[in-house]
Short mmCIF file of N, CA and C and ligand atoms in Angstrom, two decimals:
data_model
loop_
_atom_site.label_atom_id
_atom_site.label_comp_id
_atom_site.label_asym_id
_atom_site.label_seq_id
_atom_site.Cartn_x
_atom_site.Cartn_y
_atom_site.Cartn_z
N UNK A 117 -0.14 -6.15 24.79
CA UNK A 117 0.85 -6.99 24.12
C UNK A 117 1.32 -6.27 22.83
N UNK A 118 2.63 -6.28 22.58
CA UNK A 118 3.15 -5.56 21.40
C UNK A 118 2.75 -6.30 20.11
N UNK A 119 3.01 -5.54 19.03
CA UNK A 119 2.61 -6.23 17.68
C UNK A 119 3.38 -7.44 17.37
N UNK A 120 4.66 -7.49 17.73
CA UNK A 120 5.51 -8.73 17.41
C UNK A 120 5.07 -9.89 18.24
N UNK A 121 4.65 -9.77 19.46
CA UNK A 121 4.23 -10.81 20.25
C UNK A 121 2.82 -11.30 19.74
N UNK A 122 1.98 -10.43 19.31
CA UNK A 122 0.66 -10.81 18.89
C UNK A 122 0.78 -11.49 17.59
N UNK A 123 1.74 -11.00 16.78
CA UNK A 123 1.88 -11.69 15.42
C UNK A 123 2.45 -13.09 15.54
N UNK A 124 3.35 -13.26 16.56
CA UNK A 124 3.91 -14.60 16.72
C UNK A 124 2.79 -15.48 17.24
N UNK A 125 1.85 -15.13 18.07
CA UNK A 125 0.78 -15.95 18.35
C UNK A 125 -0.13 -16.27 17.13
N UNK A 126 -0.49 -15.23 16.37
CA UNK A 126 -1.22 -15.46 15.20
C UNK A 126 -0.62 -16.36 14.24
N UNK A 127 0.78 -16.37 14.06
CA UNK A 127 1.31 -17.11 13.01
C UNK A 127 2.02 -18.46 13.56
N UNK A 128 1.90 -18.64 14.82
CA UNK A 128 2.61 -19.73 15.42
C UNK A 128 4.11 -19.61 15.23
N UNK A 129 4.51 -18.39 15.28
CA UNK A 129 6.06 -18.03 15.23
C UNK A 129 6.58 -18.49 13.85
N UNK A 130 5.83 -18.35 12.82
CA UNK A 130 6.32 -18.69 11.53
C UNK A 130 6.22 -17.48 10.55
N UNK A 131 7.00 -17.48 9.50
CA UNK A 131 6.91 -16.53 8.45
C UNK A 131 5.45 -16.81 7.84
N UNK A 132 4.67 -15.70 7.72
CA UNK A 132 3.26 -15.87 7.25
C UNK A 132 3.08 -16.09 5.73
N UNK A 133 4.34 -16.01 5.03
CA UNK A 133 4.47 -16.28 3.66
C UNK A 133 4.86 -17.67 3.43
N UNK A 134 6.16 -17.98 3.91
CA UNK A 134 6.77 -19.25 3.56
C UNK A 134 6.99 -20.30 4.77
N UNK A 135 6.48 -19.82 5.85
CA UNK A 135 6.48 -20.67 7.13
C UNK A 135 7.93 -21.00 7.72
N UNK A 136 8.94 -20.24 7.18
CA UNK A 136 10.18 -20.24 7.90
C UNK A 136 10.08 -19.94 9.27
N UNK A 137 10.97 -20.44 10.13
CA UNK A 137 10.93 -20.08 11.65
C UNK A 137 12.02 -19.33 12.13
N UNK A 138 12.99 -18.86 11.17
CA UNK A 138 14.13 -18.18 11.61
C UNK A 138 14.05 -16.67 11.13
N UNK A 139 14.70 -15.82 11.87
CA UNK A 139 14.99 -14.44 11.45
C UNK A 139 13.61 -13.73 11.15
N UNK A 140 12.65 -13.86 12.08
CA UNK A 140 11.34 -13.35 11.88
C UNK A 140 11.28 -11.93 12.30
N UNK A 141 10.57 -10.95 11.49
CA UNK A 141 10.37 -9.64 11.94
C UNK A 141 9.00 -9.17 11.62
N UNK A 142 8.60 -8.12 12.10
CA UNK A 142 7.37 -7.43 11.76
C UNK A 142 7.58 -6.62 10.49
N UNK A 143 6.65 -6.88 9.64
CA UNK A 143 6.53 -6.05 8.32
C UNK A 143 5.38 -5.27 8.37
N UNK A 144 5.35 -3.98 8.34
CA UNK A 144 4.25 -3.06 8.26
C UNK A 144 3.87 -3.01 6.72
N UNK A 145 2.79 -3.50 6.37
CA UNK A 145 2.47 -3.40 4.87
C UNK A 145 2.17 -2.08 4.49
N UNK A 146 2.95 -1.51 3.47
CA UNK A 146 2.72 -0.14 2.98
C UNK A 146 1.44 -0.12 2.14
N UNK A 147 1.04 1.13 1.97
CA UNK A 147 1.19 2.26 2.58
C UNK A 147 0.79 2.20 4.07
N UNK A 148 1.56 2.52 5.09
CA UNK A 148 1.32 2.27 6.49
C UNK A 148 0.41 3.18 7.05
N UNK A 149 -0.98 2.95 6.78
CA UNK A 149 -2.00 3.82 7.38
C UNK A 149 -2.76 3.03 8.53
N UNK A 150 -2.84 1.85 8.15
CA UNK A 150 -3.42 0.83 9.16
C UNK A 150 -2.57 0.70 10.48
N UNK A 151 -1.39 0.15 10.06
CA UNK A 151 -0.42 -0.17 11.15
C UNK A 151 -1.05 -1.31 12.08
N UNK A 152 -0.46 -1.31 13.19
CA UNK A 152 -0.91 -2.30 14.29
C UNK A 152 -0.93 -3.78 13.69
N UNK A 153 -1.78 -4.56 14.41
CA UNK A 153 -1.75 -5.97 14.10
C UNK A 153 -2.36 -6.20 12.71
N UNK A 154 -3.50 -5.47 12.35
CA UNK A 154 -4.22 -5.73 11.07
C UNK A 154 -3.36 -5.24 9.81
N UNK A 155 -2.47 -4.35 10.12
CA UNK A 155 -1.70 -3.73 8.99
C UNK A 155 -0.24 -4.42 8.96
N UNK A 156 -0.08 -5.34 9.79
CA UNK A 156 1.30 -6.04 9.65
C UNK A 156 1.32 -7.41 9.58
N UNK A 157 2.46 -8.01 9.37
CA UNK A 157 2.74 -9.41 9.28
C UNK A 157 4.06 -9.88 9.77
N UNK A 158 4.11 -11.15 9.97
CA UNK A 158 5.40 -11.62 10.42
C UNK A 158 6.10 -12.27 9.11
N UNK A 159 7.28 -11.77 8.90
CA UNK A 159 8.11 -12.40 7.66
C UNK A 159 9.47 -12.68 8.05
N UNK A 160 10.01 -13.65 7.29
CA UNK A 160 11.40 -14.03 7.51
C UNK A 160 12.16 -13.14 6.71
N UNK A 161 13.45 -13.02 6.95
CA UNK A 161 14.55 -12.16 6.32
C UNK A 161 14.58 -12.45 4.85
N UNK A 162 14.39 -13.82 4.49
CA UNK A 162 14.43 -14.24 3.15
C UNK A 162 13.42 -13.76 2.30
N UNK A 163 12.13 -13.73 2.83
CA UNK A 163 11.06 -13.05 2.21
C UNK A 163 11.15 -11.49 2.13
N UNK A 164 11.53 -11.06 3.20
CA UNK A 164 11.63 -9.56 3.32
C UNK A 164 12.49 -8.72 2.38
N UNK A 165 13.74 -9.35 2.26
CA UNK A 165 14.61 -8.65 1.28
C UNK A 165 14.02 -8.58 -0.16
N UNK A 166 13.28 -9.70 -0.52
CA UNK A 166 12.66 -9.71 -1.85
C UNK A 166 11.52 -8.78 -1.90
N UNK A 167 10.66 -8.82 -0.85
CA UNK A 167 9.43 -7.91 -0.80
C UNK A 167 10.05 -6.37 -0.99
N UNK A 168 11.08 -6.16 -0.33
CA UNK A 168 11.52 -4.80 -0.37
C UNK A 168 12.31 -4.43 -1.64
N UNK A 169 12.55 -5.52 -2.46
CA UNK A 169 13.19 -5.26 -3.80
C UNK A 169 14.67 -4.99 -3.58
N UNK A 170 15.36 -5.50 -2.48
CA UNK A 170 16.78 -5.28 -2.31
C UNK A 170 17.50 -6.31 -3.13
N UNK A 171 16.84 -7.53 -3.37
CA UNK A 171 17.54 -8.48 -4.16
C UNK A 171 16.50 -8.97 -5.38
N UNK A 172 17.00 -9.63 -6.30
CA UNK A 172 16.16 -10.22 -7.33
C UNK A 172 15.26 -11.16 -6.86
N UNK A 173 14.05 -11.32 -7.38
CA UNK A 173 12.94 -12.20 -6.99
C UNK A 173 13.40 -13.62 -7.33
N UNK A 174 13.23 -14.54 -6.47
CA UNK A 174 13.59 -15.89 -6.56
C UNK A 174 12.24 -16.59 -6.89
N UNK A 175 11.96 -16.75 -8.07
CA UNK A 175 10.60 -17.28 -8.33
C UNK A 175 10.05 -18.52 -7.64
N UNK A 176 11.03 -19.41 -7.51
CA UNK A 176 10.64 -20.75 -6.91
C UNK A 176 10.26 -20.66 -5.34
N UNK A 177 11.03 -19.60 -4.74
CA UNK A 177 10.80 -19.48 -3.32
C UNK A 177 9.16 -19.14 -3.15
N UNK A 178 8.77 -18.34 -4.01
CA UNK A 178 7.35 -17.85 -3.96
C UNK A 178 6.20 -18.79 -4.21
N UNK A 179 6.65 -20.10 -4.60
CA UNK A 179 5.65 -21.15 -4.73
C UNK A 179 4.97 -21.32 -3.35
N UNK A 180 5.56 -20.90 -2.31
CA UNK A 180 4.92 -20.78 -1.00
C UNK A 180 3.59 -20.06 -0.97
N UNK A 181 3.36 -19.12 -1.91
CA UNK A 181 2.20 -18.36 -1.95
C UNK A 181 0.94 -19.15 -2.29
N UNK A 182 1.21 -20.32 -2.80
CA UNK A 182 0.19 -21.37 -3.21
C UNK A 182 -0.68 -21.53 -1.95
N UNK A 183 0.06 -21.65 -0.76
CA UNK A 183 -0.67 -21.81 0.54
C UNK A 183 -1.11 -20.46 1.12
N UNK A 184 -0.05 -19.55 1.31
CA UNK A 184 -0.18 -18.40 2.07
C UNK A 184 -1.27 -17.35 1.52
N UNK A 185 -1.56 -17.49 0.07
CA UNK A 185 -2.54 -16.56 -0.44
C UNK A 185 -3.84 -16.86 0.03
N UNK A 186 -4.05 -17.96 0.73
CA UNK A 186 -5.42 -18.25 1.33
C UNK A 186 -5.46 -17.94 2.83
N UNK A 187 -4.49 -17.14 3.33
CA UNK A 187 -4.45 -16.64 4.68
C UNK A 187 -5.81 -15.91 4.96
N UNK A 188 -6.21 -15.94 6.19
CA UNK A 188 -7.35 -15.17 6.55
C UNK A 188 -7.05 -13.72 6.97
N UNK A 189 -5.78 -13.39 6.85
CA UNK A 189 -5.33 -11.98 7.27
C UNK A 189 -5.14 -11.12 6.20
N UNK A 190 -5.80 -9.96 6.05
CA UNK A 190 -5.79 -9.18 4.98
C UNK A 190 -4.30 -8.69 4.57
N UNK A 191 -3.57 -8.45 5.64
CA UNK A 191 -2.18 -7.94 5.29
C UNK A 191 -1.35 -9.04 4.56
N UNK A 192 -1.49 -10.21 5.00
CA UNK A 192 -0.85 -11.42 4.27
C UNK A 192 -1.33 -11.58 2.81
N UNK A 193 -2.70 -11.38 2.61
CA UNK A 193 -3.26 -11.44 1.38
C UNK A 193 -2.79 -10.42 0.44
N UNK A 194 -2.68 -9.20 0.96
CA UNK A 194 -2.18 -8.02 0.10
C UNK A 194 -0.73 -8.36 -0.33
N UNK A 195 0.14 -8.75 0.60
CA UNK A 195 1.62 -9.07 0.17
C UNK A 195 1.55 -10.18 -0.83
N UNK A 196 0.81 -11.20 -0.68
CA UNK A 196 0.79 -12.41 -1.53
C UNK A 196 0.36 -11.86 -2.91
N UNK A 197 -0.72 -11.02 -2.95
CA UNK A 197 -1.08 -10.49 -4.16
C UNK A 197 -0.05 -9.65 -4.92
N UNK A 198 0.73 -8.90 -4.11
CA UNK A 198 1.67 -8.03 -4.67
C UNK A 198 2.80 -8.94 -5.37
N UNK A 199 3.21 -9.91 -4.51
CA UNK A 199 4.38 -10.81 -4.99
C UNK A 199 3.96 -11.53 -6.20
N UNK A 200 2.75 -12.07 -6.21
CA UNK A 200 2.22 -12.84 -7.37
C UNK A 200 2.18 -11.84 -8.73
N UNK A 201 1.76 -10.64 -8.47
CA UNK A 201 1.75 -9.61 -9.54
C UNK A 201 3.03 -9.23 -10.06
N UNK A 202 4.04 -9.20 -9.20
CA UNK A 202 5.40 -9.02 -9.58
C UNK A 202 6.04 -9.99 -10.52
N UNK A 203 5.52 -11.26 -10.11
CA UNK A 203 5.93 -12.47 -10.93
C UNK A 203 5.20 -12.99 -11.99
N UNK A 204 4.08 -12.26 -12.36
CA UNK A 204 3.16 -12.85 -13.16
C UNK A 204 3.66 -13.36 -14.54
N UNK A 205 4.80 -12.66 -15.06
CA UNK A 205 5.25 -13.13 -16.34
C UNK A 205 5.70 -14.59 -16.26
N UNK A 206 5.90 -15.14 -15.04
CA UNK A 206 6.28 -16.62 -14.91
C UNK A 206 5.16 -17.47 -15.33
N UNK A 207 3.98 -17.04 -15.42
CA UNK A 207 2.83 -17.97 -15.75
C UNK A 207 2.03 -18.41 -14.60
N UNK A 208 2.67 -19.27 -13.71
CA UNK A 208 1.92 -19.81 -12.63
C UNK A 208 1.46 -18.75 -11.62
N UNK A 209 2.22 -17.80 -11.41
CA UNK A 209 1.59 -16.66 -10.50
C UNK A 209 0.33 -16.07 -11.07
N UNK A 210 0.26 -15.93 -12.34
CA UNK A 210 -0.91 -15.38 -12.89
C UNK A 210 -2.11 -16.26 -12.70
N UNK A 211 -1.86 -17.68 -12.80
CA UNK A 211 -2.92 -18.50 -12.48
C UNK A 211 -3.46 -18.43 -11.04
N UNK A 212 -2.44 -18.29 -10.11
CA UNK A 212 -2.87 -18.11 -8.62
C UNK A 212 -3.63 -16.74 -8.54
N UNK A 213 -3.15 -15.71 -9.22
CA UNK A 213 -3.84 -14.43 -8.96
C UNK A 213 -5.31 -14.49 -9.55
N UNK A 214 -5.47 -15.23 -10.55
CA UNK A 214 -6.84 -15.43 -11.14
C UNK A 214 -7.78 -16.21 -10.11
N UNK A 215 -7.12 -17.03 -9.19
CA UNK A 215 -7.89 -17.75 -8.28
C UNK A 215 -8.28 -17.03 -7.00
N UNK A 216 -7.43 -16.00 -6.88
CA UNK A 216 -7.43 -15.20 -5.54
C UNK A 216 -8.56 -14.29 -5.64
N UNK A 217 -9.27 -14.20 -4.36
CA UNK A 217 -10.40 -13.20 -4.32
C UNK A 217 -10.12 -12.27 -3.16
N UNK A 218 -10.15 -10.98 -3.46
CA UNK A 218 -9.90 -10.05 -2.40
C UNK A 218 -11.15 -9.09 -2.43
N UNK A 219 -11.56 -8.71 -1.27
CA UNK A 219 -12.70 -7.79 -1.05
C UNK A 219 -12.29 -6.45 -1.77
N UNK A 220 -13.14 -5.49 -2.20
CA UNK A 220 -12.89 -4.37 -2.79
C UNK A 220 -11.69 -3.63 -2.03
N UNK A 221 -11.99 -3.42 -0.75
CA UNK A 221 -11.20 -2.57 0.06
C UNK A 221 -9.74 -3.08 0.14
N UNK A 222 -9.68 -4.40 0.20
CA UNK A 222 -8.49 -5.07 0.34
C UNK A 222 -7.61 -4.98 -0.88
N UNK A 223 -8.38 -5.09 -2.03
CA UNK A 223 -7.74 -4.91 -3.45
C UNK A 223 -7.23 -3.56 -3.56
N UNK A 224 -8.00 -2.64 -3.21
CA UNK A 224 -7.51 -1.21 -3.30
C UNK A 224 -6.16 -1.00 -2.44
N UNK A 225 -6.18 -1.65 -1.32
CA UNK A 225 -4.90 -1.68 -0.47
C UNK A 225 -3.74 -2.21 -1.36
N UNK A 226 -4.13 -3.56 -1.87
CA UNK A 226 -3.07 -4.24 -2.52
C UNK A 226 -2.54 -3.44 -3.75
N UNK A 227 -3.30 -2.71 -4.31
CA UNK A 227 -2.83 -1.95 -5.50
C UNK A 227 -2.31 -0.59 -5.15
N UNK A 228 -2.37 -0.22 -3.92
CA UNK A 228 -1.99 1.13 -3.51
C UNK A 228 -0.48 1.47 -3.76
N UNK A 229 0.36 0.47 -3.96
CA UNK A 229 1.73 0.77 -4.19
C UNK A 229 2.09 0.66 -5.65
N UNK A 230 1.17 0.41 -6.47
CA UNK A 230 1.40 0.34 -7.86
C UNK A 230 1.92 -1.03 -8.32
N UNK A 231 2.12 -1.92 -7.41
CA UNK A 231 2.58 -3.28 -7.77
C UNK A 231 1.87 -3.96 -8.81
N UNK A 232 2.66 -4.35 -9.87
CA UNK A 232 1.97 -5.14 -10.88
C UNK A 232 1.36 -4.33 -11.99
N UNK A 233 1.49 -2.97 -11.87
CA UNK A 233 0.96 -2.12 -12.97
C UNK A 233 2.03 -1.75 -13.86
N UNK A 234 1.67 -1.43 -15.14
CA UNK A 234 2.70 -0.92 -16.07
C UNK A 234 2.75 0.53 -15.69
N UNK A 235 3.92 1.29 -16.10
CA UNK A 235 4.08 2.69 -15.75
C UNK A 235 2.81 3.41 -16.13
N UNK A 236 2.14 3.21 -17.32
CA UNK A 236 1.08 3.85 -17.77
C UNK A 236 -0.20 3.73 -16.92
N UNK A 237 -0.23 2.56 -16.26
CA UNK A 237 -1.46 2.33 -15.48
C UNK A 237 -1.36 2.92 -14.02
N UNK A 238 -0.04 3.26 -13.70
CA UNK A 238 0.06 3.70 -12.37
C UNK A 238 -0.66 5.03 -12.14
N UNK A 239 -1.12 5.23 -10.94
CA UNK A 239 -1.84 6.46 -10.56
C UNK A 239 -0.77 7.26 -9.92
N UNK A 240 -0.33 8.28 -10.48
CA UNK A 240 0.76 9.23 -10.02
C UNK A 240 0.28 10.56 -9.61
N UNK A 241 0.38 11.04 -8.43
CA UNK A 241 -0.14 12.34 -8.05
C UNK A 241 1.14 13.31 -8.14
N UNK A 242 0.69 14.55 -8.82
CA UNK A 242 1.75 15.59 -9.04
C UNK A 242 1.25 16.90 -8.61
N UNK A 243 2.05 17.71 -8.11
CA UNK A 243 1.75 18.97 -7.64
C UNK A 243 1.67 19.96 -8.91
N UNK A 244 1.43 21.27 -8.61
CA UNK A 244 1.35 22.25 -9.67
C UNK A 244 2.60 22.41 -10.44
N UNK A 245 3.83 21.97 -9.81
CA UNK A 245 5.03 21.98 -10.54
C UNK A 245 5.49 20.71 -11.17
N UNK A 246 4.71 19.70 -10.99
CA UNK A 246 4.88 18.37 -11.51
C UNK A 246 5.74 17.48 -10.62
N UNK A 247 5.97 18.01 -9.32
CA UNK A 247 6.70 17.12 -8.32
C UNK A 247 5.72 16.04 -7.96
N UNK A 248 6.32 14.77 -7.80
CA UNK A 248 5.39 13.71 -7.33
C UNK A 248 5.06 13.96 -5.89
N UNK A 249 3.86 13.54 -5.61
CA UNK A 249 3.24 13.68 -4.17
C UNK A 249 3.17 12.29 -3.64
N UNK A 250 3.47 12.14 -2.42
CA UNK A 250 3.35 10.84 -1.74
C UNK A 250 2.47 11.04 -0.41
N UNK A 251 1.89 9.92 -0.02
CA UNK A 251 1.21 9.81 1.30
C UNK A 251 2.04 10.36 2.34
N UNK A 252 1.59 11.28 3.14
CA UNK A 252 2.32 11.87 4.24
C UNK A 252 3.18 13.09 3.96
N UNK A 253 3.06 13.46 2.68
CA UNK A 253 3.84 14.77 2.36
C UNK A 253 3.05 16.01 2.87
N UNK A 254 3.86 17.14 3.02
CA UNK A 254 3.21 18.32 3.42
C UNK A 254 3.15 19.24 2.26
N UNK A 255 2.04 19.92 2.03
CA UNK A 255 1.90 20.83 0.91
C UNK A 255 1.33 22.13 1.27
N UNK A 256 1.43 23.05 0.42
CA UNK A 256 0.90 24.42 0.59
C UNK A 256 -0.11 24.76 -0.47
N UNK A 257 -1.21 25.40 -0.16
CA UNK A 257 -2.17 25.79 -1.22
C UNK A 257 -1.66 27.07 -2.01
N UNK A 258 -1.76 27.00 -3.28
CA UNK A 258 -1.36 28.00 -4.20
C UNK A 258 -2.34 28.98 -4.57
N UNK A 259 -3.62 28.67 -4.08
CA UNK A 259 -4.80 29.69 -4.42
C UNK A 259 -5.85 29.52 -3.37
N UNK A 260 -6.66 30.40 -3.20
CA UNK A 260 -7.83 30.30 -2.26
C UNK A 260 -8.67 29.17 -2.83
N UNK A 261 -9.19 28.33 -1.93
CA UNK A 261 -10.08 27.25 -2.37
C UNK A 261 -11.34 27.27 -1.61
N UNK A 262 -12.41 27.30 -2.30
CA UNK A 262 -13.75 27.10 -1.67
C UNK A 262 -13.77 25.62 -1.12
N UNK A 263 -14.18 25.51 0.12
CA UNK A 263 -14.40 24.01 0.44
C UNK A 263 -15.78 23.63 0.18
N UNK A 264 -15.96 22.51 -0.69
CA UNK A 264 -17.27 21.99 -0.96
C UNK A 264 -18.11 21.71 0.18
N UNK A 265 -19.34 22.05 0.10
CA UNK A 265 -20.33 21.70 1.11
C UNK A 265 -20.11 22.51 2.40
N UNK A 266 -19.41 23.66 2.41
CA UNK A 266 -19.30 24.41 3.46
C UNK A 266 -19.05 25.93 3.16
N UNK A 267 -19.09 26.89 4.07
CA UNK A 267 -18.71 28.18 3.71
C UNK A 267 -17.27 28.57 3.85
N UNK A 268 -16.58 27.54 4.25
CA UNK A 268 -15.14 27.87 4.51
C UNK A 268 -14.19 28.12 3.16
N UNK A 269 -13.35 28.89 3.32
CA UNK A 269 -12.32 29.07 2.19
C UNK A 269 -10.97 28.83 2.80
N UNK A 270 -10.30 27.95 2.16
CA UNK A 270 -8.95 27.70 2.39
C UNK A 270 -8.05 28.59 1.78
N UNK A 271 -7.28 29.35 2.68
CA UNK A 271 -6.59 30.48 2.01
C UNK A 271 -5.26 29.98 1.29
N UNK A 272 -4.84 30.78 0.31
CA UNK A 272 -3.64 30.62 -0.46
C UNK A 272 -2.60 30.63 0.62
N UNK A 273 -1.59 29.70 0.50
CA UNK A 273 -0.53 29.80 1.51
C UNK A 273 -0.77 28.86 2.77
N UNK A 274 -1.97 28.33 2.92
CA UNK A 274 -2.32 27.46 3.99
C UNK A 274 -1.40 26.21 3.87
N UNK A 275 -0.74 25.70 4.88
CA UNK A 275 0.04 24.56 4.94
C UNK A 275 -0.86 23.39 5.22
N UNK A 276 -0.88 22.30 4.42
CA UNK A 276 -1.67 21.06 4.80
C UNK A 276 -0.63 19.92 5.00
N UNK A 277 -0.66 19.50 6.22
CA UNK A 277 0.38 18.43 6.63
C UNK A 277 -0.14 17.02 6.50
N UNK A 278 0.73 16.12 6.07
CA UNK A 278 0.34 14.78 6.00
C UNK A 278 -0.78 14.44 5.20
N UNK A 279 -0.64 14.85 3.91
CA UNK A 279 -1.78 14.43 2.94
C UNK A 279 -1.83 12.99 2.67
N UNK A 280 -3.13 12.59 2.21
CA UNK A 280 -3.24 11.22 1.83
C UNK A 280 -3.76 11.30 0.37
N UNK A 281 -3.33 10.33 -0.38
CA UNK A 281 -3.57 10.33 -1.83
C UNK A 281 -4.85 9.62 -2.05
N UNK A 282 -5.70 10.02 -3.07
CA UNK A 282 -6.82 9.36 -3.42
C UNK A 282 -6.35 8.17 -4.38
N UNK A 283 -6.59 6.94 -4.00
CA UNK A 283 -6.11 5.82 -4.73
C UNK A 283 -6.57 5.63 -6.03
N UNK A 284 -7.77 6.15 -6.32
CA UNK A 284 -8.40 6.05 -7.60
C UNK A 284 -8.14 7.15 -8.63
N UNK A 285 -7.90 8.29 -8.10
CA UNK A 285 -7.79 9.52 -8.91
C UNK A 285 -6.62 10.37 -8.73
N UNK A 286 -5.79 10.49 -9.71
CA UNK A 286 -4.45 11.23 -9.46
C UNK A 286 -4.70 12.63 -9.27
N UNK A 287 -5.87 13.14 -9.42
CA UNK A 287 -6.12 14.64 -9.27
C UNK A 287 -6.51 15.01 -7.87
N UNK A 288 -6.75 14.09 -7.10
CA UNK A 288 -7.26 14.43 -5.74
C UNK A 288 -6.29 13.85 -4.61
N UNK A 289 -6.15 14.68 -3.63
CA UNK A 289 -5.54 14.38 -2.39
C UNK A 289 -6.45 14.87 -1.36
N UNK A 290 -6.16 14.35 0.01
CA UNK A 290 -7.05 14.76 1.12
C UNK A 290 -6.10 15.26 2.14
N UNK A 291 -6.55 16.22 2.98
CA UNK A 291 -5.62 16.73 4.14
C UNK A 291 -6.56 17.61 4.97
N UNK A 292 -5.99 17.87 6.09
CA UNK A 292 -6.79 18.69 7.09
C UNK A 292 -6.43 20.14 6.96
N UNK A 293 -7.56 20.90 6.95
CA UNK A 293 -7.36 22.41 7.01
C UNK A 293 -8.31 22.75 8.06
N UNK A 294 -7.87 23.59 8.99
CA UNK A 294 -8.55 24.09 10.21
C UNK A 294 -9.28 22.82 10.85
N UNK A 295 -8.57 21.77 10.97
CA UNK A 295 -9.18 20.64 11.62
C UNK A 295 -10.23 19.84 10.93
N UNK A 296 -10.33 20.28 9.62
CA UNK A 296 -11.36 19.64 8.76
C UNK A 296 -10.81 18.82 7.63
N UNK A 297 -11.16 17.64 7.46
CA UNK A 297 -10.59 16.77 6.35
C UNK A 297 -11.21 17.32 5.07
N UNK A 298 -10.48 17.76 4.14
CA UNK A 298 -10.94 18.20 2.86
C UNK A 298 -10.35 17.55 1.64
N UNK A 299 -10.99 17.57 0.53
CA UNK A 299 -10.39 17.04 -0.78
C UNK A 299 -9.86 18.33 -1.46
N UNK A 300 -8.65 18.02 -1.94
CA UNK A 300 -7.93 19.15 -2.54
C UNK A 300 -7.48 18.64 -3.99
N UNK A 301 -7.48 19.54 -4.93
CA UNK A 301 -7.02 19.24 -6.29
C UNK A 301 -5.54 19.41 -6.37
N UNK A 302 -4.88 18.43 -6.94
CA UNK A 302 -3.44 18.43 -6.86
C UNK A 302 -2.89 19.67 -7.48
N UNK A 303 -3.51 20.12 -8.56
CA UNK A 303 -2.93 21.28 -9.33
C UNK A 303 -2.92 22.57 -8.58
N UNK A 304 -3.61 22.69 -7.37
CA UNK A 304 -3.63 23.82 -6.59
C UNK A 304 -2.74 23.65 -5.37
N UNK A 305 -1.81 22.71 -5.45
CA UNK A 305 -0.98 22.63 -4.23
C UNK A 305 0.55 22.58 -4.68
N UNK A 306 1.38 22.94 -3.81
CA UNK A 306 2.82 22.88 -3.98
C UNK A 306 3.40 22.03 -2.77
N UNK A 307 4.37 21.15 -3.20
CA UNK A 307 4.94 20.32 -2.17
C UNK A 307 5.87 21.21 -1.29
N UNK A 308 5.78 21.04 -0.02
CA UNK A 308 6.67 21.93 0.77
C UNK A 308 7.69 21.12 1.48
ZN1 LIG B 613 9.43 -16.21 4.56
#
């Protein structure tokens, strides 16, 4: 069964945020590392354009989160948390956020896009030249690096494809070198 059909069954063919029944599509909740059913949700076009930031937030529309924030699906909870964070200046979303409970792992996912954080609080990864790094970027090592816990040395000039960012620490990224997943310090890489 494809993800769309599975989501329709899960949601009874309704937007998982506002229960609308029209113009439904699959929304893969970023950063898309999970994907599949657990990393996706069914949303209506009205919710989607606001989630994606293409139009201004309509605060009253999001009263629907009163119900959907209690969803049993992590992807839905994550998006509810992000929308409430975006609207918290309104007051009532802040109250709902305070009531919400997310497991540590889910909360880390919710925070991964920097939603609801001030510029100063955001964790931004930068390479040796100050260029911003994102999940999925390719980088090159700019010096030989000893790999912790092994005798391996990752050589200067080694390309590391599709890095992932450490969500807690802006100095660390992870990537595969010679088939082995290693932690790399951002100041020793250059975006390619
Ligand atoms: Zn909706």
